[in-house]
PDB file of C-alpha atoms in Angstrom:
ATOM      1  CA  UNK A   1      -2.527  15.543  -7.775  1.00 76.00           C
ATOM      2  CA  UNK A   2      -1.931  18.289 -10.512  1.00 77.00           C
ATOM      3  CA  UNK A   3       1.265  15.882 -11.316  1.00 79.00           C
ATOM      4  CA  UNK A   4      -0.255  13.084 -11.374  1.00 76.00           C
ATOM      5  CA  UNK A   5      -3.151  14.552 -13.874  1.00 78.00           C
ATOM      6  CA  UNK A   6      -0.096  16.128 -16.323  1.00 79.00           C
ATOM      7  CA  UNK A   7       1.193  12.971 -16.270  1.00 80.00           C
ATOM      8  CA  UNK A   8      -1.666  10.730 -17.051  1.00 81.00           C
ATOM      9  CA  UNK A   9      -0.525   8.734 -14.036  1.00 84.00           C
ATOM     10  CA  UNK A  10      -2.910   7.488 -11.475  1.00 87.00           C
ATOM     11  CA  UNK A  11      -2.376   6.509  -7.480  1.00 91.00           C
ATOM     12  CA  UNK A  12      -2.290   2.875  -6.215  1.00 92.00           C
ATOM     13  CA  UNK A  13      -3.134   2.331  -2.390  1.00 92.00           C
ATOM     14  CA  UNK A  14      -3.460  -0.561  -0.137  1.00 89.00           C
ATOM     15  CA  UNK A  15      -6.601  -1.531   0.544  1.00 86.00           C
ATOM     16  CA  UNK A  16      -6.502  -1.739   4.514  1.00 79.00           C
ATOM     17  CA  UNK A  17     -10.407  -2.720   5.214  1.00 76.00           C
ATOM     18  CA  UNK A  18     -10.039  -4.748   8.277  1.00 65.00           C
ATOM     19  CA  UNK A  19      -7.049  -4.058   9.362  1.00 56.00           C
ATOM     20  CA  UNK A  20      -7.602  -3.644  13.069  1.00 54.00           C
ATOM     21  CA  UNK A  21      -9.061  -7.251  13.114  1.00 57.00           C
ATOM     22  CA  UNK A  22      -6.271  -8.984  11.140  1.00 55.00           C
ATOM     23  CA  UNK A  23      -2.854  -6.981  13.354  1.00 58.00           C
ATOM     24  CA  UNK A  24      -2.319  -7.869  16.421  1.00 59.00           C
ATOM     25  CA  UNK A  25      -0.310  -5.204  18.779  1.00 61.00           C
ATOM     26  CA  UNK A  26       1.112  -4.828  22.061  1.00 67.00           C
ATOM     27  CA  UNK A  27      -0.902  -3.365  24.140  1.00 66.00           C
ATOM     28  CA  UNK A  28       1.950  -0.452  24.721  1.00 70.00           C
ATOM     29  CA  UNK A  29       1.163   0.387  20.929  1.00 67.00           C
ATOM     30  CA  UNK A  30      -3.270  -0.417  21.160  1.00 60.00           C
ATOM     31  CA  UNK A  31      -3.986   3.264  21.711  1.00 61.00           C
ATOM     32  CA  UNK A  32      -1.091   4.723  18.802  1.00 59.00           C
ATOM     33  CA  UNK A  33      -2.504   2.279  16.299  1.00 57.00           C
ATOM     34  CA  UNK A  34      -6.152   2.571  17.008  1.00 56.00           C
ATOM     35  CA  UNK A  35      -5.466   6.272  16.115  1.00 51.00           C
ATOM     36  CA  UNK A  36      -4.673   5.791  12.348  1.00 58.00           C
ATOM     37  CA  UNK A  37      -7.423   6.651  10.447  1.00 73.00           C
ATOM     38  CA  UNK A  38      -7.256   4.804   7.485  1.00 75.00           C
ATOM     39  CA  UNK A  39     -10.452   5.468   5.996  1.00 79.00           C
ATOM     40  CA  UNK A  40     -10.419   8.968   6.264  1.00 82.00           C
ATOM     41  CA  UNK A  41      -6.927   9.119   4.468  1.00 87.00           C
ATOM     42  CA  UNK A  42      -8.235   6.958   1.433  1.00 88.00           C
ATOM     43  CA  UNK A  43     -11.598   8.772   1.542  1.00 89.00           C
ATOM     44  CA  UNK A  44      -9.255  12.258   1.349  1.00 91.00           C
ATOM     45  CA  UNK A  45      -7.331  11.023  -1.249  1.00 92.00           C
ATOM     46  CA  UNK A  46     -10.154   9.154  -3.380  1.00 92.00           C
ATOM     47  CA  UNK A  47     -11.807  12.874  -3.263  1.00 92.00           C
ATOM     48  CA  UNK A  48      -8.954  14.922  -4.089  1.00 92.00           C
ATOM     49  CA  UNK A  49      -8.289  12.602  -7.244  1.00 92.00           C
ATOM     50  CA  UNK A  50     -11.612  12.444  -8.103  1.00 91.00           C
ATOM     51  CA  UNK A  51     -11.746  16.205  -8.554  1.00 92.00           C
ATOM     52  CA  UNK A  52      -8.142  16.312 -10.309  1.00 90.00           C
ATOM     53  CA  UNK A  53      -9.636  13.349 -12.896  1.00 90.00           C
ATOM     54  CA  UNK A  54      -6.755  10.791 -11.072  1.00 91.00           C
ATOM     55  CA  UNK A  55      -7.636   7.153 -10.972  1.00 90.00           C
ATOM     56  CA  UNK A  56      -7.277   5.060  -7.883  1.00 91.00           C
ATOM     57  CA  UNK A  57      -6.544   1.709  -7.240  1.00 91.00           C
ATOM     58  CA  UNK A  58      -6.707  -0.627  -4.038  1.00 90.00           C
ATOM     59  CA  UNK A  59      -4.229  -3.420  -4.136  1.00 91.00           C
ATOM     60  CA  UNK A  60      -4.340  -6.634  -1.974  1.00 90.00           C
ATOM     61  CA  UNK A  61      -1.713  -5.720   1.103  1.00 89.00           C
ATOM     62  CA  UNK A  62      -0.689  -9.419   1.054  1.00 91.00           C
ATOM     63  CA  UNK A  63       3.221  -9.939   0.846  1.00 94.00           C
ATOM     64  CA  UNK A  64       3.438  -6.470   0.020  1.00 94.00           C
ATOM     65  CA  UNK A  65       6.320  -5.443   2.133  1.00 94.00           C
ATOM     66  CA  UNK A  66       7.918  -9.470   1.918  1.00 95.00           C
ATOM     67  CA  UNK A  67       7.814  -9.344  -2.576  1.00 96.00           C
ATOM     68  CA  UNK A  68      11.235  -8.356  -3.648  1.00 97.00           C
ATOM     69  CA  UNK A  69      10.701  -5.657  -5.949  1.00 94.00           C
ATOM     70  CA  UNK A  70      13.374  -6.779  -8.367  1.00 96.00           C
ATOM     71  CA  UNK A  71      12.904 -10.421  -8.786  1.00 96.00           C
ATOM     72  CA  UNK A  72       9.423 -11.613  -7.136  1.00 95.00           C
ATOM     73  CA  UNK A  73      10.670 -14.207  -4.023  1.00 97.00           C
ATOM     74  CA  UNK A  74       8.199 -13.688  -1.127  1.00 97.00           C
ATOM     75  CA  UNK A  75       9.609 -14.480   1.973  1.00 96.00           C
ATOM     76  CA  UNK A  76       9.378 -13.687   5.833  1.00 96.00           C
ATOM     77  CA  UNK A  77      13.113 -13.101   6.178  1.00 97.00           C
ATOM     78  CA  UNK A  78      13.368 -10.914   3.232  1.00 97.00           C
ATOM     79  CA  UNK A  79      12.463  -8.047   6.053  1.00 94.00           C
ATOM     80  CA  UNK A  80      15.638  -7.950   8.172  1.00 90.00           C
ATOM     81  CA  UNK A  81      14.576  -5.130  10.459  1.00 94.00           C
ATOM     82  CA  UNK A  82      11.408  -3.191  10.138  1.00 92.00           C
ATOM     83  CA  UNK A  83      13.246  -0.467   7.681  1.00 95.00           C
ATOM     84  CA  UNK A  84      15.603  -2.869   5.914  1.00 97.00           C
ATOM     85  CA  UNK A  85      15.127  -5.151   3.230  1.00 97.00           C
ATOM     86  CA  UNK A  86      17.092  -7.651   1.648  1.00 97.00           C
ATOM     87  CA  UNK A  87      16.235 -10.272  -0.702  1.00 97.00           C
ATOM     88  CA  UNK A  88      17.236 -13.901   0.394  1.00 97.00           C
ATOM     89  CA  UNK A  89      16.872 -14.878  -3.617  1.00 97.00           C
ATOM     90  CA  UNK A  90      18.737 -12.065  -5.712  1.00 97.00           C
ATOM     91  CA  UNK A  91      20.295  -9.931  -2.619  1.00 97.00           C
ATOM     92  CA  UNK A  92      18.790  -7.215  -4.063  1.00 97.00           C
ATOM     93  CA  UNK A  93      18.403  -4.584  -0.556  1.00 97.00           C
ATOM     94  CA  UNK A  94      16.776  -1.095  -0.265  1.00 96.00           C
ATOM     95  CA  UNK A  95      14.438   0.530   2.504  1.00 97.00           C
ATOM     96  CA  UNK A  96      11.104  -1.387   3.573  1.00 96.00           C
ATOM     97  CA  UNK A  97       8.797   1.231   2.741  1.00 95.00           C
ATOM     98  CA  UNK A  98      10.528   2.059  -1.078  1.00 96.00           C
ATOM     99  CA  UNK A  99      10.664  -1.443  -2.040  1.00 96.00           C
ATOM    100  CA  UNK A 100       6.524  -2.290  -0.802  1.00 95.00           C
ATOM    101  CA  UNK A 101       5.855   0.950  -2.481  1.00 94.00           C
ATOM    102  CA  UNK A 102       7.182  -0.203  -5.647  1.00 94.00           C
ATOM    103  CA  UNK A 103       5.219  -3.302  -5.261  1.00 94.00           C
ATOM    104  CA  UNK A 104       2.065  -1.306  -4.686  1.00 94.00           C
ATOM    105  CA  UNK A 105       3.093   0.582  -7.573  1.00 91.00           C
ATOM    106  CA  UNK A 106       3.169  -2.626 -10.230  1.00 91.00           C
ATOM    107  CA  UNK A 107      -0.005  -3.642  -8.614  1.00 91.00           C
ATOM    108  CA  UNK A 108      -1.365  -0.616  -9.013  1.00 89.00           C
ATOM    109  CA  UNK A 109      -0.334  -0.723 -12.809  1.00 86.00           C
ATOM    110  CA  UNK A 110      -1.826  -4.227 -13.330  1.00 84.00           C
ATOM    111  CA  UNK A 111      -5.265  -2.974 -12.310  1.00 79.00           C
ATOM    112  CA  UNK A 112      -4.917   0.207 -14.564  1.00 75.00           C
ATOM    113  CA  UNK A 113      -3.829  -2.496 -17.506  1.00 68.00           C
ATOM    114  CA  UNK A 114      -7.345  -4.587 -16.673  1.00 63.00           C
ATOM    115  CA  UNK A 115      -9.426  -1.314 -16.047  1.00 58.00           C
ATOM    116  CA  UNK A 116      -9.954  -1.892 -12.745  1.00 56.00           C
ATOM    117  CA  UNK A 117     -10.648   1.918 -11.410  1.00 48.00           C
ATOM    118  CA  UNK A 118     -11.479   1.661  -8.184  1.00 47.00           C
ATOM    119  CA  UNK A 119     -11.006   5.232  -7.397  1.00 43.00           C
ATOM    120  CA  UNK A 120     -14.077   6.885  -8.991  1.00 39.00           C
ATOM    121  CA  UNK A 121     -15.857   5.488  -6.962  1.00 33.00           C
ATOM    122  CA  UNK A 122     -16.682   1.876  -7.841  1.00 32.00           C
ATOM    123  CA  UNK A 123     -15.313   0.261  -4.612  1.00 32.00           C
TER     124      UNK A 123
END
């Protein structure tokens, strides 16, 4: 956070409401991802920025981890494995989790452009 204030930056997040009724999981997995406790975490986060004077913004998860970071193509087979990530389009490849984190990231900026703070607390 005290980065983040230095900088003037502010922190994008997914906004995850719902998620439990749009995944489906094995049932091997029910009890692991019923444990994530993804309100809490945003709630920690929205309060720890709040008190640092950090923005926050919730992003749309849609296509998030399917957007090639570089050029823009959405598509299914973009994800090769659940870490990798390769763009059919441009070829452009890096891990999963950087390249939807990047997309967050530009999301996140787009709402900052269009004063969209979400994060203090108008949700």
């Amino acid at each position: 956070m005290d980065e983040a204030k230095r900088t003037g930056s502010a922190i994008a997040l997914e906004d995850l409401t719902g998620i439990r009724r749009r995944q489906r999981v094995r049932k091997s997995q029910r009890s692991r991802f019923s444990g994530w406790a993804f309100h809490q975490l945003r709630q920690f986060i929205i309060y720890k920025a709040k008190l640092a004077g950090v923005p926050v913004f919730l992003v749309p998860p849609a296509y998030t981890s399917q957007r090639c970071h570089k050029c823009g193509h959405i598509e299914k087979a973009n994800r090769k494995t659940q870490s990798e990530f390769v763009c059919c389009s441009c070829g452009h490849g890096d891990h999963a989790d950087k390249n939807a984190a990047l997309n967050i990231a530009e999301l996140g900026c787009s709402q900052s452009a269009h004063g969209r703070v979400v994060g203090f607390i108008r949700q």
